[in-house]
Coordinates of C-alpha atoms and ligand atoms in Angstrom, one line a residue:
X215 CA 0.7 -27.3 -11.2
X216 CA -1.0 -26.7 -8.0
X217 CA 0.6 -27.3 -4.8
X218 CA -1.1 -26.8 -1.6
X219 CA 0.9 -23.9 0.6
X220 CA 0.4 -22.3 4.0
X221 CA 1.0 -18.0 3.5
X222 CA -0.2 -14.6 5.2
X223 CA -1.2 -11.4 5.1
X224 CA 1.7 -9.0 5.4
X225 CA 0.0 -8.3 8.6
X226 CA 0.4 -12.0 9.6
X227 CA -2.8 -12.0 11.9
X228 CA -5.0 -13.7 8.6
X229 CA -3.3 -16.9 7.2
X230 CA -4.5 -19.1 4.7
X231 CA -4.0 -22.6 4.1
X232 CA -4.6 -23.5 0.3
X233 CA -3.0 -24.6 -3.1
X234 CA -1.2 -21.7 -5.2
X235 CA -0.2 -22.5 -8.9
X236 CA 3.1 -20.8 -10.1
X237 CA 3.3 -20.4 -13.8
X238 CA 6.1 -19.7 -15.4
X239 CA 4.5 -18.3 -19.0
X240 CA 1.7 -15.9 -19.1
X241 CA -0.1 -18.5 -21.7
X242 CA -1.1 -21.1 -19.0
X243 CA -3.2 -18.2 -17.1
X244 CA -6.1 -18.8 -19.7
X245 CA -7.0 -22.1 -18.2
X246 CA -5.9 -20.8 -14.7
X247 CA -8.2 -17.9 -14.7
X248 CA -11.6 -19.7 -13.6
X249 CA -10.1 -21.6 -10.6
X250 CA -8.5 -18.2 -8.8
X251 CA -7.8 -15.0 -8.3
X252 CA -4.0 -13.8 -9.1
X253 CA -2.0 -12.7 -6.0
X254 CA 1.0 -10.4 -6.2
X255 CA 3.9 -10.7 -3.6
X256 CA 1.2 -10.9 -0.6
X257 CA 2.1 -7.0 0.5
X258 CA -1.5 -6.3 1.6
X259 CA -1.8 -6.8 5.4
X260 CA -5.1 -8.6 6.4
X261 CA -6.6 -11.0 4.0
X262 CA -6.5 -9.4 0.7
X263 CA -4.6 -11.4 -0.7
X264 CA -5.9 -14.8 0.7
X265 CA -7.8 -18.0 -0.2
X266 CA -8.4 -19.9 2.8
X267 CA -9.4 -23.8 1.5
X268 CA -9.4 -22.6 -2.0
X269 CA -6.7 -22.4 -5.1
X270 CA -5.3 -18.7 -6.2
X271 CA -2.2 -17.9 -8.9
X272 CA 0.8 -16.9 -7.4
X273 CA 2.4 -14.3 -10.3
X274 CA 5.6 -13.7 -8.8
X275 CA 7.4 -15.9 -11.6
X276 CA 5.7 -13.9 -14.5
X277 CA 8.4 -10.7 -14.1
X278 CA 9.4 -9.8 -17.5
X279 CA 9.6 -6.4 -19.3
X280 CA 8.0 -6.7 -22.9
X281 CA 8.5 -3.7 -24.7
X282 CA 9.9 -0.2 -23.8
X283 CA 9.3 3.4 -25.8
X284 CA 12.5 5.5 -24.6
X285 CA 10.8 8.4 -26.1
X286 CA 7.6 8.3 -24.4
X287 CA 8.5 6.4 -21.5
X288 CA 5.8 3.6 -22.0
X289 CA 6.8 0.7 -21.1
X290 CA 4.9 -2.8 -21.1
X291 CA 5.5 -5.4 -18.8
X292 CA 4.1 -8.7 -17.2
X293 CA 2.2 -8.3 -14.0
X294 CA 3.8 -10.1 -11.7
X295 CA 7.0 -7.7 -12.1
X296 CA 7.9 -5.5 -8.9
X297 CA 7.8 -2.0 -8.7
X298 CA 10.9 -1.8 -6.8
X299 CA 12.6 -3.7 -9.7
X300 CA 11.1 -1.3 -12.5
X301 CA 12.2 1.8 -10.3
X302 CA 15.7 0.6 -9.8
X303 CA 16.1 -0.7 -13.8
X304 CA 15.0 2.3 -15.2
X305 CA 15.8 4.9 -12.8
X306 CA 19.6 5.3 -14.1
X307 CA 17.8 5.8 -17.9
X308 CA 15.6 8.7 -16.8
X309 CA 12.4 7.0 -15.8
X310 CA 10.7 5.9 -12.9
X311 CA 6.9 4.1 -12.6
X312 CA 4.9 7.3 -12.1
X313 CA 3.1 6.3 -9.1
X314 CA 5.0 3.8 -6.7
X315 CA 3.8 2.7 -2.5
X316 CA 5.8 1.9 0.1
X317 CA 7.2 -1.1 -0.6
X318 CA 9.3 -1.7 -4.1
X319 CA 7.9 -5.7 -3.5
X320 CA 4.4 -5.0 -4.6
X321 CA 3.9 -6.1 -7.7
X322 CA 2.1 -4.6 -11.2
X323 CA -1.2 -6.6 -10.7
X324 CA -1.2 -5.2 -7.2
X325 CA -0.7 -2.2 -7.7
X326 CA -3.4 -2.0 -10.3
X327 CA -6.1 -4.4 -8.3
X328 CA -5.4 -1.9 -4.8
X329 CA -5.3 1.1 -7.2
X330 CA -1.9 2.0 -4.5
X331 CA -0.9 5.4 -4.1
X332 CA 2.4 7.1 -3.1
X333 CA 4.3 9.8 -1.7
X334 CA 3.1 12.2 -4.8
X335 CA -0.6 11.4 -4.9
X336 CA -1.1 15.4 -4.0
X337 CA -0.1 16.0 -7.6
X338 CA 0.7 13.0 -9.7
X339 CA -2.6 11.2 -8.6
X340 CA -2.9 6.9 -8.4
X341 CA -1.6 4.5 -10.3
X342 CA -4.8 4.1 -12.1
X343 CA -4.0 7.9 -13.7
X344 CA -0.7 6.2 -15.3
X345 CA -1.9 3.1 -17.4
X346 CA -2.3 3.0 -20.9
X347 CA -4.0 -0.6 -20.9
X348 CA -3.6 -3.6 -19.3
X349 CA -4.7 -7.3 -20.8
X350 CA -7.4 -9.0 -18.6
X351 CA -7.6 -12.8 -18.6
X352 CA -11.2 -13.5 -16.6
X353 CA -13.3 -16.1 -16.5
X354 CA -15.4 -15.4 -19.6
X355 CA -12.7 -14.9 -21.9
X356 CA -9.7 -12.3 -22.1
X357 CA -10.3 -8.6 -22.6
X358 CA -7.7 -5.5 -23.3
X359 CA -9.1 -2.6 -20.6
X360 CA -8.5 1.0 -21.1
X361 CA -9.2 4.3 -19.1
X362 CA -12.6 4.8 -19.9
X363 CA -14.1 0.9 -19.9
X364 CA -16.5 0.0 -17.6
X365 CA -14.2 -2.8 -16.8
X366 CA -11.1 -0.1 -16.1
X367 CA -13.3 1.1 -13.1
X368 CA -14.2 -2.1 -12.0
X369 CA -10.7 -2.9 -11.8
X370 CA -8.6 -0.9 -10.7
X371 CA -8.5 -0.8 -6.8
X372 CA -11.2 -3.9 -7.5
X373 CA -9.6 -6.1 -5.5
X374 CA -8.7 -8.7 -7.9
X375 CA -12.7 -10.0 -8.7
X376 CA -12.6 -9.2 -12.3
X377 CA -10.0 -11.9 -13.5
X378 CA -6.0 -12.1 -13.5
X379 CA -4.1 -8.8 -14.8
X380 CA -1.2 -10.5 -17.3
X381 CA 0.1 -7.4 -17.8
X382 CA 0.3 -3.8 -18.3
X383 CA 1.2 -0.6 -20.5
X384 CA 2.3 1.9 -17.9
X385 CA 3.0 5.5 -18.2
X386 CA 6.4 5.9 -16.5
X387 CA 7.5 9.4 -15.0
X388 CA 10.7 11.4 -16.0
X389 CA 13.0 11.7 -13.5
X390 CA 16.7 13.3 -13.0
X391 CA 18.4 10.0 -12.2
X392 CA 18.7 7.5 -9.3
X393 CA 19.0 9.3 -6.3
X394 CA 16.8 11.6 -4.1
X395 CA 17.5 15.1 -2.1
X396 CA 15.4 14.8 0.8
X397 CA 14.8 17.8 2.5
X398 CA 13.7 16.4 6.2
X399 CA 12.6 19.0 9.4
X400 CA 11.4 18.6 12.4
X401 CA 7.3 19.4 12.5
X402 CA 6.1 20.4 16.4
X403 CA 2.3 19.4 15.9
X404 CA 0.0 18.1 14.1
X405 CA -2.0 21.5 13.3
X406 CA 1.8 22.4 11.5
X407 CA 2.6 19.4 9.7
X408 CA -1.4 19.7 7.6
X409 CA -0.2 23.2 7.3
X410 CA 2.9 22.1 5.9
X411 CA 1.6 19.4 3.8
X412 CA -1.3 21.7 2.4
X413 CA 1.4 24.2 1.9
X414 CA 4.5 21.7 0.3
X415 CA 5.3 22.4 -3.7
X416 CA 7.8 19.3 -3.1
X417 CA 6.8 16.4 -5.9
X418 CA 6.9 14.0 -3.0
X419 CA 5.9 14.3 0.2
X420 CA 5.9 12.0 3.6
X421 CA 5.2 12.6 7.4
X422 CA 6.7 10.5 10.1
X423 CA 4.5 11.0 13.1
X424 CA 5.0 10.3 16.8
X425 CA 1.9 8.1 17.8
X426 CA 2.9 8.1 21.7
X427 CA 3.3 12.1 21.8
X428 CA 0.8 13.7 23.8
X429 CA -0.4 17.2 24.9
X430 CA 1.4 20.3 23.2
X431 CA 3.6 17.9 21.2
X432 CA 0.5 15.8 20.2
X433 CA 1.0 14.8 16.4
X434 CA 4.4 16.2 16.3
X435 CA 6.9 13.9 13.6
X436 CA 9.1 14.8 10.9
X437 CA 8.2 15.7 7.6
X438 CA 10.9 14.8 4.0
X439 CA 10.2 16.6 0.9
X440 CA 11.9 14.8 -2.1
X441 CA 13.0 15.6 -5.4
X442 CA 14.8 12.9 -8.4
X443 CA 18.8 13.8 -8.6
X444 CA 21.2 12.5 -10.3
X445 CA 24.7 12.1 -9.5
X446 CA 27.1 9.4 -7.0
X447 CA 24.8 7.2 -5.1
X448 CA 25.9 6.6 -1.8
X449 CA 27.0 3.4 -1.0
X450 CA 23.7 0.8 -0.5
X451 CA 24.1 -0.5 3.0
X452 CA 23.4 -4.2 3.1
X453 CA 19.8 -5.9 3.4
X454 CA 19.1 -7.1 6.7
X455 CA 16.9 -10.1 7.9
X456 CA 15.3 -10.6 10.5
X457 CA 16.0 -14.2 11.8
X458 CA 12.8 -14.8 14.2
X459 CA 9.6 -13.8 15.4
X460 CA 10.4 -10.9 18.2
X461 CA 9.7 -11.1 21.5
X462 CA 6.6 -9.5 23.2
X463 CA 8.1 -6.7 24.8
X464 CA 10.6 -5.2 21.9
X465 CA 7.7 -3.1 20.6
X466 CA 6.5 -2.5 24.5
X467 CA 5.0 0.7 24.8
X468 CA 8.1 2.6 27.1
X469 CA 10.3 1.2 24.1
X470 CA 8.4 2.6 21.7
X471 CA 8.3 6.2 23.9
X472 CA 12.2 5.8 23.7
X473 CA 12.5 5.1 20.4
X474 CA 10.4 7.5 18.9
X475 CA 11.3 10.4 21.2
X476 CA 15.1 10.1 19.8
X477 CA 13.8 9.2 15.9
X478 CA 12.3 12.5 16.5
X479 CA 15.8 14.3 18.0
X480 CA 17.8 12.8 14.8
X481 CA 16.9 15.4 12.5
X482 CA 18.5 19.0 13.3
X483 CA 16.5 21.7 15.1
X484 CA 17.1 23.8 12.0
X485 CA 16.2 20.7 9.6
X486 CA 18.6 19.1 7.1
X487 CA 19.0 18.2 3.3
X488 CA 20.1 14.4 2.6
X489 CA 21.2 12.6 -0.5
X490 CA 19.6 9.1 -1.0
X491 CA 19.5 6.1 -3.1
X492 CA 15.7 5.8 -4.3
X493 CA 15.3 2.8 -2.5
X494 CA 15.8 4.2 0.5
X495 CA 13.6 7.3 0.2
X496 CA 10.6 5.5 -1.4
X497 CA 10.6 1.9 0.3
X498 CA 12.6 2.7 3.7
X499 CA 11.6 -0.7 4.8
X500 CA 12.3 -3.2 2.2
X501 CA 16.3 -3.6 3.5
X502 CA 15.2 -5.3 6.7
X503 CA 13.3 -8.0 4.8
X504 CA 10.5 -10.0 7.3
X505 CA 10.5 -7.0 9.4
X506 CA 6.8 -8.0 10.1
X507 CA 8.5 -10.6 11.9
X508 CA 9.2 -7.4 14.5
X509 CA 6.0 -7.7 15.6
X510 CA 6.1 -11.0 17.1
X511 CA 3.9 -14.6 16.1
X512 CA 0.9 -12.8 16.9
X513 CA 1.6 -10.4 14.0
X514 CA -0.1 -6.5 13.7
X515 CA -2.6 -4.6 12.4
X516 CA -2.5 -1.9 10.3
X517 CA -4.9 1.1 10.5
X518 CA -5.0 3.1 7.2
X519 CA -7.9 6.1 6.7
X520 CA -8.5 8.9 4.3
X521 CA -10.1 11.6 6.4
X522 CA -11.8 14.4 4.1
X523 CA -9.6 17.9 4.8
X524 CA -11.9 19.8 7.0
X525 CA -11.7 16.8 9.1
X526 CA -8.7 17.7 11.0
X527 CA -10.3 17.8 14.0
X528 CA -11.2 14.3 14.0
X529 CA -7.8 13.8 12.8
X530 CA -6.7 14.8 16.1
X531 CA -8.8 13.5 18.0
X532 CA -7.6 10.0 16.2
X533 CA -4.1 10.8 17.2
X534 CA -5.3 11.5 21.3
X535 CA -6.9 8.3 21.1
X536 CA -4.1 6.7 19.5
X537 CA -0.9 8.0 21.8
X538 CA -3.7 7.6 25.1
X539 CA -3.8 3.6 24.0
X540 CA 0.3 3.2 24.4
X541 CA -0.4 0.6 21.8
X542 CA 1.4 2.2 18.8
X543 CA 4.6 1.0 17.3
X544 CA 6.7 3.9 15.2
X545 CA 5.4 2.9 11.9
X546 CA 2.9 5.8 11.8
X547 CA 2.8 7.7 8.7
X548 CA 0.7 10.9 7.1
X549 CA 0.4 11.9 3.6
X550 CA -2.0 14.5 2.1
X551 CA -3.6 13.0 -1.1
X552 CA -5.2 15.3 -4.3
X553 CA -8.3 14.6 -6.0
X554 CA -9.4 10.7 -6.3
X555 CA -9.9 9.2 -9.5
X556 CA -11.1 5.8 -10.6
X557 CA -12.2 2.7 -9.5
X558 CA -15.6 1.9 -7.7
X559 CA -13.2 0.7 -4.6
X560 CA -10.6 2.7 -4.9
X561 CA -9.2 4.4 -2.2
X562 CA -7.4 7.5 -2.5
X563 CA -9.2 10.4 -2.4
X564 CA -8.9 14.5 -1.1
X565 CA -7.3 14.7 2.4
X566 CA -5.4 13.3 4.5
X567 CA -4.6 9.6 5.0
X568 CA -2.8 8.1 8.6
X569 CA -1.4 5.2 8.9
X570 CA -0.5 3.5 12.1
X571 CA 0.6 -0.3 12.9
X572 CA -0.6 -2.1 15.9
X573 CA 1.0 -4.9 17.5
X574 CA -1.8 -7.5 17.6
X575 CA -1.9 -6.9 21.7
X576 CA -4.9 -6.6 24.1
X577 CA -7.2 -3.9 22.8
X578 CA -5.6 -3.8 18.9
X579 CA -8.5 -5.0 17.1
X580 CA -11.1 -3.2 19.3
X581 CA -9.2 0.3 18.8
X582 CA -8.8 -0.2 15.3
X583 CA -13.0 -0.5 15.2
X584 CA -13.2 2.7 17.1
X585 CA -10.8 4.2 14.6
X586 CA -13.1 2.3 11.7
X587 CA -15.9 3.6 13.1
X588 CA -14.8 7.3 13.7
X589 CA -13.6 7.4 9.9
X590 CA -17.1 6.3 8.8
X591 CA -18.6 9.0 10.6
X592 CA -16.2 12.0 9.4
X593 CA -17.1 10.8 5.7
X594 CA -13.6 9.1 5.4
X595 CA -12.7 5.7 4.3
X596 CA -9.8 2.8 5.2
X597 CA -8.0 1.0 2.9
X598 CA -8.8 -2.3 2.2
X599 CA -5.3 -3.3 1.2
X600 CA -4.6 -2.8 5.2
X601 CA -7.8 -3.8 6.9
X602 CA -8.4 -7.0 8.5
X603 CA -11.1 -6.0 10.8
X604 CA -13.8 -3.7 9.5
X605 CA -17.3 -4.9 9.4
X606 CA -19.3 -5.1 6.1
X607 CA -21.4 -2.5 7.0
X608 CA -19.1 -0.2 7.4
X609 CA -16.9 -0.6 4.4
X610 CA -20.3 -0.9 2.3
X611 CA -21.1 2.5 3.9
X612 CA -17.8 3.7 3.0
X613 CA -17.9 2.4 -0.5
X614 CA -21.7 3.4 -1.7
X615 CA -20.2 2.2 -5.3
X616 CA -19.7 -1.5 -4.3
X617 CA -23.1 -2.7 -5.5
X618 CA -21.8 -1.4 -9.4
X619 CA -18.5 -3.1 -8.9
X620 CA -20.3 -6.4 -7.3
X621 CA -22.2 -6.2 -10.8
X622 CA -19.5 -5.9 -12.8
X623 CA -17.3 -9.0 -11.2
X624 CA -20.5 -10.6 -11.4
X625 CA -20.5 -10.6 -15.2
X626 CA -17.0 -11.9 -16.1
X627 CA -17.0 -14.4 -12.8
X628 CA -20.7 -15.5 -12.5
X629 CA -19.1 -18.7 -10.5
X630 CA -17.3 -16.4 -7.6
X631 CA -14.0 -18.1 -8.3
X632 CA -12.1 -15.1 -7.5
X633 CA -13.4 -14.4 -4.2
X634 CA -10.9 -13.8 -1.4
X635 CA -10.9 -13.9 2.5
X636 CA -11.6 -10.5 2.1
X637 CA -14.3 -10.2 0.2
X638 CA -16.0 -12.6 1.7
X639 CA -15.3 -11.0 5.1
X640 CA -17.1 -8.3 3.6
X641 CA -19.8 -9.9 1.9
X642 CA -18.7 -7.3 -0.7
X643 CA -20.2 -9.7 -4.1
X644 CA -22.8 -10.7 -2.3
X645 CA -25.4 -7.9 -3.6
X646 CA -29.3 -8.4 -3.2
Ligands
LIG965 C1 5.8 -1.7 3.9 C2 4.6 -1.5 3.0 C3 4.3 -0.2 2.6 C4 3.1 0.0 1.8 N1 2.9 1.3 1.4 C5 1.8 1.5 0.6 C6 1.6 2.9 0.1 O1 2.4 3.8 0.4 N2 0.6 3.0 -0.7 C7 -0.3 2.0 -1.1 O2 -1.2 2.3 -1.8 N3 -0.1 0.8 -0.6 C8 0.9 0.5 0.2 N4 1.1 -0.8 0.7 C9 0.2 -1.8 0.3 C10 0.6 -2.5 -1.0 O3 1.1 -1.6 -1.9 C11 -0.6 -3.1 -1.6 O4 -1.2 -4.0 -0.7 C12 -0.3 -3.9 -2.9 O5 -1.6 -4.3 -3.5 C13 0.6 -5.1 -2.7 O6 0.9 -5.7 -3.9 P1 1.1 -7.2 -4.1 O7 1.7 -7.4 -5.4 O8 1.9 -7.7 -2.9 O9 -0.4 -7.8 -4.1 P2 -1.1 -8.8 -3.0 O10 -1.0 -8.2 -1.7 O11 -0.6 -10.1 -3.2 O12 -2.6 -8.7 -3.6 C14 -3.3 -7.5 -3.4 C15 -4.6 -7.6 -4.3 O13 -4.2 -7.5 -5.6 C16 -4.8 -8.6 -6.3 N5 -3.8 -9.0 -7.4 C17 -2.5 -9.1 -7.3 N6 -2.0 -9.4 -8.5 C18 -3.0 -9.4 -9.4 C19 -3.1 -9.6 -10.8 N7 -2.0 -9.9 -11.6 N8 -4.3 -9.6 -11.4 C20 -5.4 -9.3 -10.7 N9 -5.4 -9.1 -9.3 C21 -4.2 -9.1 -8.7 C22 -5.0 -9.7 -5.3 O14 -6.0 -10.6 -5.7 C23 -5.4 -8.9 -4.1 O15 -6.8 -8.6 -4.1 C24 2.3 -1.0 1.5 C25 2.6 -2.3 1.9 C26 3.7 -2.6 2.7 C27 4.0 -4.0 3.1

């Protein structure tokens, strides 16, 4: 059953060296559930989803749908299934999972344990807002959780400490069919694209930003509105893969200049209205699979904060910081999210949330502190399904709920057998 395995973070600057145990049928998670925590498809960047010298349950083999509602859209299925998959199987009948990130790979249990949020969290919320129940196998025994449990709010965006997520009832969101209209324009600077996010009436919304621009054109990008569609998808151009770690300089800071400068020039002055498959739209990088791989053997981090809206200032001054560094690559991304909801650890909440990889050069780590540290003190927080370099003390400052949720773990896993690199990185169950 268990069979020791090397693996990484998405980020591939944290590896882990331990056994995983693959089950092929939900029943064998009973006796697995005291020796591990469950991992999705390893989508989280730092070390989330790691186990250095220790044993943790791989659920990519436990995939399958279990029951559907066509009439309500409810639809129950095994947590190891991908979002991607759902999205793309029941897209053509009308339905879509309600709250989806940017990657189709990530899996049910992920999505629940990181509480993940999309490109409509401005009105549709976090995936947390979309489940009916979900069944709970933890060390003491299984348990069915529901919105309103103390257990709910312990586990969603918990991180995986409460015990493995077998599977799910999910609220699924109409939709007009398999394709996307995208409107996409060219935004000048960052003061207009939080106008035009604050301002969008567009179910989904997503800003590509220009982390080298400077001056006038500081925070300048392009922003896609999308809407479901139905119709002839265009033809799915081919997955590509990339065959080996890059070299050092393909993300070198004059390419990235280039790059982004004509990324930026490829939408029209007067803006431009696109038909896509939803693939493309929602997970723009799952058809160049291992594109971490881009980054070189040294991997990347990712920085990912929510800044509170009357924040923008520090937003900017984030961005100056950023583009003066010349570290960026052009995976820099802004969303505005609505209200937060649930979980003790969960993320999302009112504002707007940047997110900006870092080749794993000179300087990376220490800027991402400073951008740590400069979300701590504008009453922000980062995401922990992206960090692999925050201190405990400032994610327990961020997260003044942590000592409840340490409690809770604590009472379904009074061994620690679910801890991960990350929480223990954090020292986030160790409460006094
Ligand atoms: C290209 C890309 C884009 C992304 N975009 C977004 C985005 O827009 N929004 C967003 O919110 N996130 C985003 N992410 C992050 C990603 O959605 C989360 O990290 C998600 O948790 C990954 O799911 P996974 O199945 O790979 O879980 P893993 O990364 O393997 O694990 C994540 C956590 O979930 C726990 N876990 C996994 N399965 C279970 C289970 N069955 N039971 C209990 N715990 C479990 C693990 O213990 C771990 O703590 C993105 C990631 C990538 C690579």
């Amino acid at each position: 059953m268990w069979k020791a395995s090397e693996y990484a973070g998405w980020g591939r600057v944290h590896k882990a060296q331990g056994e995983l145990a693959r089950p092929e049928r939900a029943r064998a998670l009973s006796a697995l559930a005291a020796e591990g925590p469950a991992l999705g498809k390893r989508r989280s960047y730092g070390d989330a989803c790691l186990v250095d010298g220790g044993k943790a349950v791989d659920m990519g083999r436990l995939d399958r749908y279990l029951d559907f509602d066509a009439e309500q859209g409810l639809l129950t299925v095994e947590a190891g299934c991908a979002l991607g998959q759902i999205a793309r199987d029941f897209a053509p009948r009308g339905w879509l999972p309600a709250v989806m990130p940017g990657t189709g790979f990530a899996t049910v249990g992920g999505g629940i344990a990181m509480n993940v949020h999309g490109k409509n969290h401005h009105g549709a919320g976090a995936f947390s807002d979309h489940i009916i129940e979900f069944e709970l196998e933890t060390p003491k025994g299984r348990k069915t959780v529901r919105p309103g449990d103390p257990l709910f709010l312990a586990t969603v965006g918990g991180l995986g400490q409460t015990g493995i997520i077998t599977q799910a009832t999910l609220k699924l969101t109409a939709c007009k069919g398999d394709l996307m209209m995208v409107t996409e324009r060219r935004v000048p600077d960052l003061e207009t694209f939080c106008d035009l996010l604050d301002e969008s009436e567009a179910t989904y919304t997503v800003g590509w930003i220009d982390a080298t621009a400077r001056g006038e054109g500081l925070g300048r990008g392009i922003l896609e509105e999308g809407e479901t569609g139905s119709g002839l998808v265009p033809a799915a151009k081919r997955g590509k893969k990339i065959p080996m770690d890059a070299p050092g300089w393909a993300l070198s800071a004059p390419v990235v200049k280039t790059f982004n400068a004509a990324y930026y020039r490829r939408v029209p002055l007067k803006g431009r209205t696109v038909v896509k498959p939803i693939d493309d739209f929602f997970f723009p990088l799952d058809k160049i699979h291992d594109w971490n791989r881009l980054y070189g053997k040294n991997g990347f981090h990712q920085f990912q904060c929510v800044l509170p809206v009357e924040q923008r200032p520090v937003l900017r001054e984030m961005m100056a910081k950023i583009s003066k560094a010349g570290l960026a690559s052009p995976l820099a991304v802004l969303k505005r999210m609505g209200p937060g909801s649930a979980g003790h650890l969960s993320f999302p909440m009112e504002g707007y949330t940047l997110a900006v990889d870092f080749p794993n050069r000179k300087g990376a780590a220490s800027l991402v502190h400073e951008l740590n540290a400069m979300t701590l003190d504008a009453g922000g927080r980062i995401y922990l399904a992206k960090d692999s370099v925050a201190t405990a003390a400032q994610v327990k400052a961020m997260y003044p709920d942590w000592q409840t949720w340490a409690k809770a773990c604590d009472a379904v896993d009074p061994e620690k057998a679910l801890v991960t690199d990350l929480v223990k990185r954090l020292e986030l169950r160790t409460t006094t």
